[in-house]
PDB file of C-alpha atoms in Angstrom:
ATOM      1  CA  UNK E  19      63.922  98.197   2.857  1.00 65.00           C
ATOM      2  CA  UNK E  20      67.450  99.060   1.764  1.00 79.00           C
ATOM      3  CA  UNK E  21      70.217  97.078   3.417  1.00 92.00           C
ATOM      4  CA  UNK E  22      73.590  98.172   4.717  1.00 96.00           C
ATOM      5  CA  UNK E  23      75.519  99.925   1.958  1.00 97.00           C
ATOM      6  CA  UNK E  24      79.297  99.951   1.893  1.00 98.00           C
ATOM      7  CA  UNK E  25      81.402 101.912  -0.549  1.00 97.00           C
ATOM      8  CA  UNK E  26      83.588 101.355  -2.379  1.00 97.00           C
ATOM      9  CA  UNK E  27      83.320  97.601  -3.001  1.00 97.00           C
ATOM     10  CA  UNK E  28      86.946  97.239  -4.041  1.00 97.00           C
ATOM     11  CA  UNK E  29      90.017  99.313  -3.346  1.00 97.00           C
ATOM     12  CA  UNK E  30      93.697  98.954  -4.169  1.00 98.00           C
ATOM     13  CA  UNK E  31      96.155 101.086  -2.238  1.00 98.00           C
ATOM     14  CA  UNK E  32      99.906 101.309  -1.860  1.00 98.00           C
ATOM     15  CA  UNK E  33     101.765 100.770   1.405  1.00 98.00           C
ATOM     16  CA  UNK E  34     102.003 103.966   3.412  1.00 98.00           C
ATOM     17  CA  UNK E  35      98.844 105.493   1.973  1.00 98.00           C
ATOM     18  CA  UNK E  36      95.658 106.030   3.906  1.00 98.00           C
ATOM     19  CA  UNK E  37      92.136 104.946   3.064  1.00 98.00           C
ATOM     20  CA  UNK E  38      88.594 105.867   4.078  1.00 98.00           C
ATOM     21  CA  UNK E  39      85.711 103.413   3.863  1.00 98.00           C
ATOM     22  CA  UNK E  40      82.066 104.357   4.110  1.00 98.00           C
ATOM     23  CA  UNK E  41      79.019 102.632   5.552  1.00 98.00           C
ATOM     24  CA  UNK E  42      75.360 103.644   5.383  1.00 98.00           C
ATOM     25  CA  UNK E  43      73.274 101.650   7.881  1.00 96.00           C
ATOM     26  CA  UNK E  44      69.691 100.512   7.499  1.00 94.00           C
ATOM     27  CA  UNK E  45      67.340 103.434   7.976  1.00 93.00           C
ATOM     28  CA  UNK E  46      66.573 103.820  11.670  1.00 90.00           C
ATOM     29  CA  UNK E  47      69.549 101.800  12.857  1.00 91.00           C
ATOM     30  CA  UNK E  48      71.736 103.818  15.203  1.00 91.00           C
ATOM     31  CA  UNK E  49      74.466 101.293  15.971  1.00 92.00           C
ATOM     32  CA  UNK E  50      77.226 100.708  13.435  1.00 95.00           C
ATOM     33  CA  UNK E  51      80.020  98.180  13.950  1.00 95.00           C
ATOM     34  CA  UNK E  52      83.078  97.455  11.834  1.00 98.00           C
ATOM     35  CA  UNK E  53      84.802  94.102  11.392  1.00 98.00           C
ATOM     36  CA  UNK E  54      87.911  92.969   9.576  1.00 98.00           C
ATOM     37  CA  UNK E  55      87.778  89.581   7.842  1.00 97.00           C
ATOM     38  CA  UNK E  56      90.950  87.759   6.774  1.00 96.00           C
ATOM     39  CA  UNK E  57      91.591  84.086   5.983  1.00 92.00           C
ATOM     40  CA  UNK E  58      94.079  83.828   8.841  1.00 89.00           C
ATOM     41  CA  UNK E  59      92.315  85.735  11.634  1.00 91.00           C
ATOM     42  CA  UNK E  60      88.683  85.336  10.647  1.00 93.00           C
ATOM     43  CA  UNK E  61      86.176  88.003  11.651  1.00 96.00           C
ATOM     44  CA  UNK E  62      87.573  90.465  14.149  1.00 96.00           C
ATOM     45  CA  UNK E  63      85.803  93.383  15.787  1.00 96.00           C
ATOM     46  CA  UNK E  64      87.239  96.833  15.075  1.00 97.00           C
ATOM     47  CA  UNK E  65      84.846  99.271  16.787  1.00 94.00           C
ATOM     48  CA  UNK E  66      81.216 100.202  17.367  1.00 94.00           C
ATOM     49  CA  UNK E  67      79.489 103.564  17.225  1.00 94.00           C
ATOM     50  CA  UNK E  68      76.139 104.645  18.593  1.00 92.00           C
ATOM     51  CA  UNK E  69      74.801 108.189  18.316  1.00 91.00           C
ATOM     52  CA  UNK E  70      78.191 109.440  17.119  1.00 94.00           C
ATOM     53  CA  UNK E  71      80.020 107.956  20.132  1.00 94.00           C
ATOM     54  CA  UNK E  72      82.497 105.108  20.015  1.00 94.00           C
ATOM     55  CA  UNK E  73      81.343 102.676  22.675  1.00 91.00           C
ATOM     56  CA  UNK E  74      83.704  99.769  22.139  1.00 90.00           C
ATOM     57  CA  UNK E  75      86.993  99.180  20.393  1.00 93.00           C
ATOM     58  CA  UNK E  76      88.788  95.991  19.426  1.00 94.00           C
ATOM     59  CA  UNK E  77      92.455  95.136  19.560  1.00 94.00           C
ATOM     60  CA  UNK E  78      93.735  97.065  16.587  1.00 97.00           C
ATOM     61  CA  UNK E  79      96.490  99.692  16.391  1.00 97.00           C
ATOM     62  CA  UNK E  80      95.698 103.380  16.480  1.00 96.00           C
ATOM     63  CA  UNK E  81      96.102 103.528  12.682  1.00 98.00           C
ATOM     64  CA  UNK E  82      92.530 102.250  12.568  1.00 98.00           C
ATOM     65  CA  UNK E  83      89.962 104.897  13.427  1.00 97.00           C
ATOM     66  CA  UNK E  84      86.361 105.653  12.742  1.00 97.00           C
ATOM     67  CA  UNK E  85      83.563 108.081  13.208  1.00 97.00           C
ATOM     68  CA  UNK E  86      79.821 108.282  12.960  1.00 97.00           C
ATOM     69  CA  UNK E  87      77.771 111.181  11.687  1.00 97.00           C
ATOM     70  CA  UNK E  88      74.460 112.532  12.957  1.00 95.00           C
ATOM     71  CA  UNK E  89      72.598 110.593  10.242  1.00 94.00           C
ATOM     72  CA  UNK E  90      74.223 107.362  11.570  1.00 94.00           C
ATOM     73  CA  UNK E  91      76.427 106.937   8.513  1.00 97.00           C
ATOM     74  CA  UNK E  92      79.905 105.831   9.502  1.00 98.00           C
ATOM     75  CA  UNK E  93      83.397 105.966   8.089  1.00 98.00           C
ATOM     76  CA  UNK E  94      86.519 104.103   9.034  1.00 98.00           C
ATOM     77  CA  UNK E  95      90.010 105.258   8.240  1.00 98.00           C
ATOM     78  CA  UNK E  96      93.250 103.341   8.066  1.00 98.00           C
ATOM     79  CA  UNK E  97      96.427 105.393   7.936  1.00 96.00           C
ATOM     80  CA  UNK E  98      99.932 104.327   6.928  1.00 97.00           C
ATOM     81  CA  UNK E  99      98.677 101.175   5.243  1.00 98.00           C
ATOM     82  CA  UNK E 100     100.585  97.925   5.647  1.00 98.00           C
ATOM     83  CA  UNK E 101     100.411  94.788   3.512  1.00 97.00           C
ATOM     84  CA  UNK E 102      98.736  93.003   6.413  1.00 97.00           C
ATOM     85  CA  UNK E 103      95.799  95.412   6.274  1.00 98.00           C
ATOM     86  CA  UNK E 104      94.604  93.674   3.110  1.00 98.00           C
ATOM     87  CA  UNK E 105      91.215  92.290   4.089  1.00 97.00           C
ATOM     88  CA  UNK E 106      87.480  92.431   3.661  1.00 98.00           C
ATOM     89  CA  UNK E 107      86.121  95.225   5.865  1.00 98.00           C
ATOM     90  CA  UNK E 108      82.550  94.662   6.929  1.00 98.00           C
ATOM     91  CA  UNK E 109      80.093  97.064   8.431  1.00 97.00           C
ATOM     92  CA  UNK E 110      77.080  95.916  10.442  1.00 95.00           C
ATOM     93  CA  UNK E 111      74.134  97.916  11.673  1.00 94.00           C
ATOM     94  CA  UNK E 112      71.654  97.289  14.431  1.00 90.00           C
ATOM     95  CA  UNK E 113      68.749  99.147  16.025  1.00 84.00           C
ATOM     96  CA  UNK E 114      70.474  98.934  19.383  1.00 71.00           C
ATOM     97  CA  UNK E 115      73.617  96.831  19.549  1.00 61.00           C
ATOM     98  CA  UNK E 116      73.243  93.585  21.410  1.00 58.00           C
ATOM     99  CA  UNK E 117      69.459  93.668  21.629  1.00 61.00           C
ATOM    100  CA  UNK E 118      68.644  92.508  18.136  1.00 68.00           C
ATOM    101  CA  UNK E 119      70.308  91.110  15.092  1.00 79.00           C
ATOM    102  CA  UNK E 120      73.178  92.724  13.299  1.00 89.00           C
ATOM    103  CA  UNK E 121      72.804  93.185   9.531  1.00 93.00           C
ATOM    104  CA  UNK E 122      76.021  93.169   7.540  1.00 96.00           C
ATOM    105  CA  UNK E 123      76.866  94.931   4.340  1.00 97.00           C
ATOM    106  CA  UNK E 124      78.714  93.240   1.466  1.00 96.00           C
ATOM    107  CA  UNK E 125      81.994  94.734   2.569  1.00 97.00           C
ATOM    108  CA  UNK E 126      84.887  96.630   1.045  1.00 98.00           C
ATOM    109  CA  UNK E 127      87.716  94.475  -0.274  1.00 97.00           C
ATOM    110  CA  UNK E 128      90.951  96.365   0.431  1.00 98.00           C
ATOM    111  CA  UNK E 129      94.166  95.235  -1.222  1.00 98.00           C
ATOM    112  CA  UNK E 130      97.423  96.854  -0.147  1.00 98.00           C
ATOM    113  CA  UNK E 131     100.326  96.472  -2.575  1.00 97.00           C
TER     114      UNK E 131
ATOM    115  CA  UNK C 150      87.307  88.120  26.876  1.00 83.00           C
ATOM    116  CA  UNK C 151      84.969  85.809  25.017  1.00 90.00           C
ATOM    117  CA  UNK C 152      86.367  82.927  22.955  1.00 94.00           C
ATOM    118  CA  UNK C 153      84.218  80.950  20.516  1.00 97.00           C
ATOM    119  CA  UNK C 154      85.319  77.623  19.052  1.00 98.00           C
ATOM    120  CA  UNK C 155      83.558  76.146  16.038  1.00 98.00           C
ATOM    121  CA  UNK C 156      83.635  72.615  14.584  1.00 98.00           C
ATOM    122  CA  UNK C 157      84.014  71.182  12.052  1.00 98.00           C
ATOM    123  CA  UNK C 158      85.925  73.536   9.776  1.00 97.00           C
ATOM    124  CA  UNK C 159      84.631  71.724   6.687  1.00 98.00           C
ATOM    125  CA  UNK C 160      81.569  69.556   6.221  1.00 98.00           C
ATOM    126  CA  UNK C 161      80.274  67.725   3.169  1.00 98.00           C
ATOM    127  CA  UNK C 162      76.826  66.137   3.167  1.00 98.00           C
ATOM    128  CA  UNK C 163      74.634  64.521   0.554  1.00 98.00           C
ATOM    129  CA  UNK C 164      71.702  66.589  -0.638  1.00 98.00           C
ATOM    130  CA  UNK C 165      68.695  65.789   1.508  1.00 98.00           C
ATOM    131  CA  UNK C 166      70.746  64.765   4.537  1.00 98.00           C
ATOM    132  CA  UNK C 167      71.154  66.824   7.716  1.00 98.00           C
ATOM    133  CA  UNK C 168      74.120  68.979   8.718  1.00 98.00           C
ATOM    134  CA  UNK C 169      75.164  69.904  12.254  1.00 98.00           C
ATOM    135  CA  UNK C 170      77.696  72.570  13.232  1.00 98.00           C
ATOM    136  CA  UNK C 171      78.773  73.008  16.845  1.00 98.00           C
ATOM    137  CA  UNK C 172      80.163  75.936  18.803  1.00 98.00           C
ATOM    138  CA  UNK C 173      81.369  76.418  22.341  1.00 98.00           C
ATOM    139  CA  UNK C 174      81.831  79.716  24.157  1.00 97.00           C
ATOM    140  CA  UNK C 175      83.810  80.672  27.210  1.00 96.00           C
ATOM    141  CA  UNK C 176      82.085  83.698  28.770  1.00 94.00           C
ATOM    142  CA  UNK C 177      79.104  82.773  30.903  1.00 93.00           C
ATOM    143  CA  UNK C 178      77.866  86.360  30.541  1.00 91.00           C
ATOM    144  CA  UNK C 179      77.140  85.813  26.824  1.00 93.00           C
ATOM    145  CA  UNK C 180      73.415  85.657  26.199  1.00 91.00           C
ATOM    146  CA  UNK C 181      72.877  86.206  22.475  1.00 91.00           C
ATOM    147  CA  UNK C 182      74.025  83.666  19.884  1.00 94.00           C
ATOM    148  CA  UNK C 183      73.499  84.390  16.175  1.00 94.00           C
ATOM    149  CA  UNK C 184      74.394  82.229  13.203  1.00 97.00           C
ATOM    150  CA  UNK C 185      75.489  83.732   9.907  1.00 97.00           C
ATOM    151  CA  UNK C 186      75.752  82.336   6.389  1.00 98.00           C
ATOM    152  CA  UNK C 187      78.328  83.864   4.069  1.00 97.00           C
ATOM    153  CA  UNK C 188      78.296  83.239   0.350  1.00 96.00           C
ATOM    154  CA  UNK C 189      81.144  84.084  -1.979  1.00 92.00           C
ATOM    155  CA  UNK C 190      81.518  87.818  -2.482  1.00 89.00           C
ATOM    156  CA  UNK C 191      78.868  88.703   0.083  1.00 92.00           C
ATOM    157  CA  UNK C 192      78.733  89.777   3.686  1.00 95.00           C
ATOM    158  CA  UNK C 193      77.502  87.455   6.446  1.00 96.00           C
ATOM    159  CA  UNK C 194      73.730  87.032   6.470  1.00 95.00           C
ATOM    160  CA  UNK C 195      71.899  86.355   9.728  1.00 94.00           C
ATOM    161  CA  UNK C 196      69.978  83.087   9.377  1.00 96.00           C
ATOM    162  CA  UNK C 197      68.868  82.381  12.934  1.00 96.00           C
ATOM    163  CA  UNK C 198      69.651  83.503  16.461  1.00 94.00           C
ATOM    164  CA  UNK C 199      68.893  82.399  19.990  1.00 93.00           C
ATOM    165  CA  UNK C 200      68.861  84.130  23.335  1.00 90.00           C
ATOM    166  CA  UNK C 201      69.922  82.490  26.566  1.00 86.00           C
ATOM    167  CA  UNK C 202      66.395  82.316  27.964  1.00 85.00           C
ATOM    168  CA  UNK C 203      65.422  79.591  25.463  1.00 86.00           C
ATOM    169  CA  UNK C 204      66.936  76.211  24.701  1.00 92.00           C
ATOM    170  CA  UNK C 205      65.860  75.762  21.107  1.00 95.00           C
ATOM    171  CA  UNK C 206      64.572  77.769  18.178  1.00 95.00           C
ATOM    172  CA  UNK C 207      63.424  76.563  14.782  1.00 97.00           C
ATOM    173  CA  UNK C 208      62.793  78.280  11.468  1.00 95.00           C
ATOM    174  CA  UNK C 209      61.679  75.919   8.712  1.00 96.00           C
ATOM    175  CA  UNK C 210      64.701  73.689   7.919  1.00 97.00           C
ATOM    176  CA  UNK C 211      67.027  75.459  10.333  1.00 98.00           C
ATOM    177  CA  UNK C 212      67.197  75.021  14.094  1.00 98.00           C
ATOM    178  CA  UNK C 213      69.547  76.136  16.827  1.00 98.00           C
ATOM    179  CA  UNK C 214      69.955  74.553  20.261  1.00 97.00           C
ATOM    180  CA  UNK C 215      71.641  76.086  23.287  1.00 97.00           C
ATOM    181  CA  UNK C 216      73.047  74.376  26.364  1.00 96.00           C
ATOM    182  CA  UNK C 217      73.970  77.127  28.829  1.00 94.00           C
ATOM    183  CA  UNK C 218      75.395  74.732  31.392  1.00 94.00           C
ATOM    184  CA  UNK C 219      77.848  73.232  28.923  1.00 95.00           C
ATOM    185  CA  UNK C 220      78.294  76.565  27.122  1.00 96.00           C
ATOM    186  CA  UNK C 221      77.661  75.196  23.695  1.00 96.00           C
ATOM    187  CA  UNK C 222      75.196  75.813  20.898  1.00 97.00           C
ATOM    188  CA  UNK C 223      74.571  74.054  17.608  1.00 98.00           C
ATOM    189  CA  UNK C 224      73.095  74.743  14.187  1.00 98.00           C
ATOM    190  CA  UNK C 225      71.013  72.023  12.566  1.00 98.00           C
ATOM    191  CA  UNK C 226      70.053  72.129   8.899  1.00 98.00           C
ATOM    192  CA  UNK C 227      67.658  69.424   7.712  1.00 98.00           C
ATOM    193  CA  UNK C 228      66.808  68.342   4.152  1.00 98.00           C
ATOM    194  CA  UNK C 229      69.884  70.133   2.833  1.00 98.00           C
ATOM    195  CA  UNK C 230      69.792  71.686  -0.629  1.00 97.00           C
ATOM    196  CA  UNK C 231      72.588  72.829  -2.978  1.00 96.00           C
ATOM    197  CA  UNK C 232      71.883  76.464  -2.083  1.00 97.00           C
ATOM    198  CA  UNK C 233      72.830  75.686   1.528  1.00 98.00           C
ATOM    199  CA  UNK C 234      76.478  75.442   0.377  1.00 98.00           C
ATOM    200  CA  UNK C 235      78.296  78.361   2.020  1.00 98.00           C
ATOM    201  CA  UNK C 236      80.475  79.259   5.006  1.00 98.00           C
ATOM    202  CA  UNK C 237      78.609  79.357   8.306  1.00 98.00           C
ATOM    203  CA  UNK C 238      79.738  81.346  11.338  1.00 98.00           C
ATOM    204  CA  UNK C 239      78.521  81.185  14.895  1.00 98.00           C
ATOM    205  CA  UNK C 240      78.939  84.151  17.207  1.00 96.00           C
ATOM    206  CA  UNK C 241      78.348  85.154  20.800  1.00 94.00           C
ATOM    207  CA  UNK C 242      77.846  88.386  22.672  1.00 91.00           C
ATOM    208  CA  UNK C 243      76.224  89.815  25.764  1.00 86.00           C
ATOM    209  CA  UNK C 244      73.601  92.530  25.774  1.00 78.00           C
ATOM    210  CA  UNK C 245      75.332  95.842  26.166  1.00 74.00           C
ATOM    211  CA  UNK C 246      78.649  94.466  24.910  1.00 77.00           C
ATOM    212  CA  UNK C 247      78.286  95.776  21.338  1.00 80.00           C
ATOM    213  CA  UNK C 248      80.855  93.264  20.111  1.00 90.00           C
ATOM    214  CA  UNK C 249      80.246  89.949  18.357  1.00 92.00           C
ATOM    215  CA  UNK C 250      82.892  87.275  18.867  1.00 95.00           C
ATOM    216  CA  UNK C 251      82.863  84.902  15.919  1.00 97.00           C
ATOM    217  CA  UNK C 252      83.820  81.284  15.512  1.00 97.00           C
ATOM    218  CA  UNK C 253      86.300  80.385  12.790  1.00 97.00           C
ATOM    219  CA  UNK C 254      83.650  79.252  10.317  1.00 97.00           C
ATOM    220  CA  UNK C 255      82.470  75.992   8.729  1.00 98.00           C
ATOM    221  CA  UNK C 256      82.568  75.495   4.984  1.00 98.00           C
ATOM    222  CA  UNK C 257      79.480  73.432   4.179  1.00 98.00           C
ATOM    223  CA  UNK C 258      79.295  71.675   0.829  1.00 98.00           C
ATOM    224  CA  UNK C 259      76.117  69.959  -0.298  1.00 98.00           C
ATOM    225  CA  UNK C 260      76.798  67.121  -2.721  1.00 97.00           C
ATOM    226  CA  UNK C 261      74.018  66.749  -5.335  1.00 94.00           C
TER     227      UNK C 261
END
């Protein structure tokens, strides 16, 4: 079966711009989580969506937001980009979060210049 | 909140030898502990997981042990092969939490 698909794979943006990243979960998976991965902070939880509702949010500023559509696809948005937002953004899907394994996509590498 | 510590940060072993990576967690409510392998340019891949109602789980050359009393769990890889070279992450969460807390990762290098 198809895995978790994230688009685009690479992105270069300028400080102050905004960006939208997309994630298509495994068919049938209703939970979608987002993580930020950096060399300094490791893997950090951004937020989780289930049936279009955000159920949990990590410790990130309000510039980071997300949403989930009725087909379970999810997007995350970062506004007013800062250099420190450069990271690998990973999406993970699960049938029901916490009850089974999370499958990660290959991520979107965002570079802010 | 949950805090997961992982050791060592780097590990080099001869091909064919065993590798052990250890993690400790702080939240006694955590009851699901997955291990992920991340290769260059890829997302983390789930390789094995364990729930708090069992003490050990094995899948071919990979095994995970859990000590709930001491709040630590370990990944054991036997008969290591060059393709085992990667970064390994442990994580912890509780059912209904929706959030994985990750360790800081172990870079495993298998020396041919």
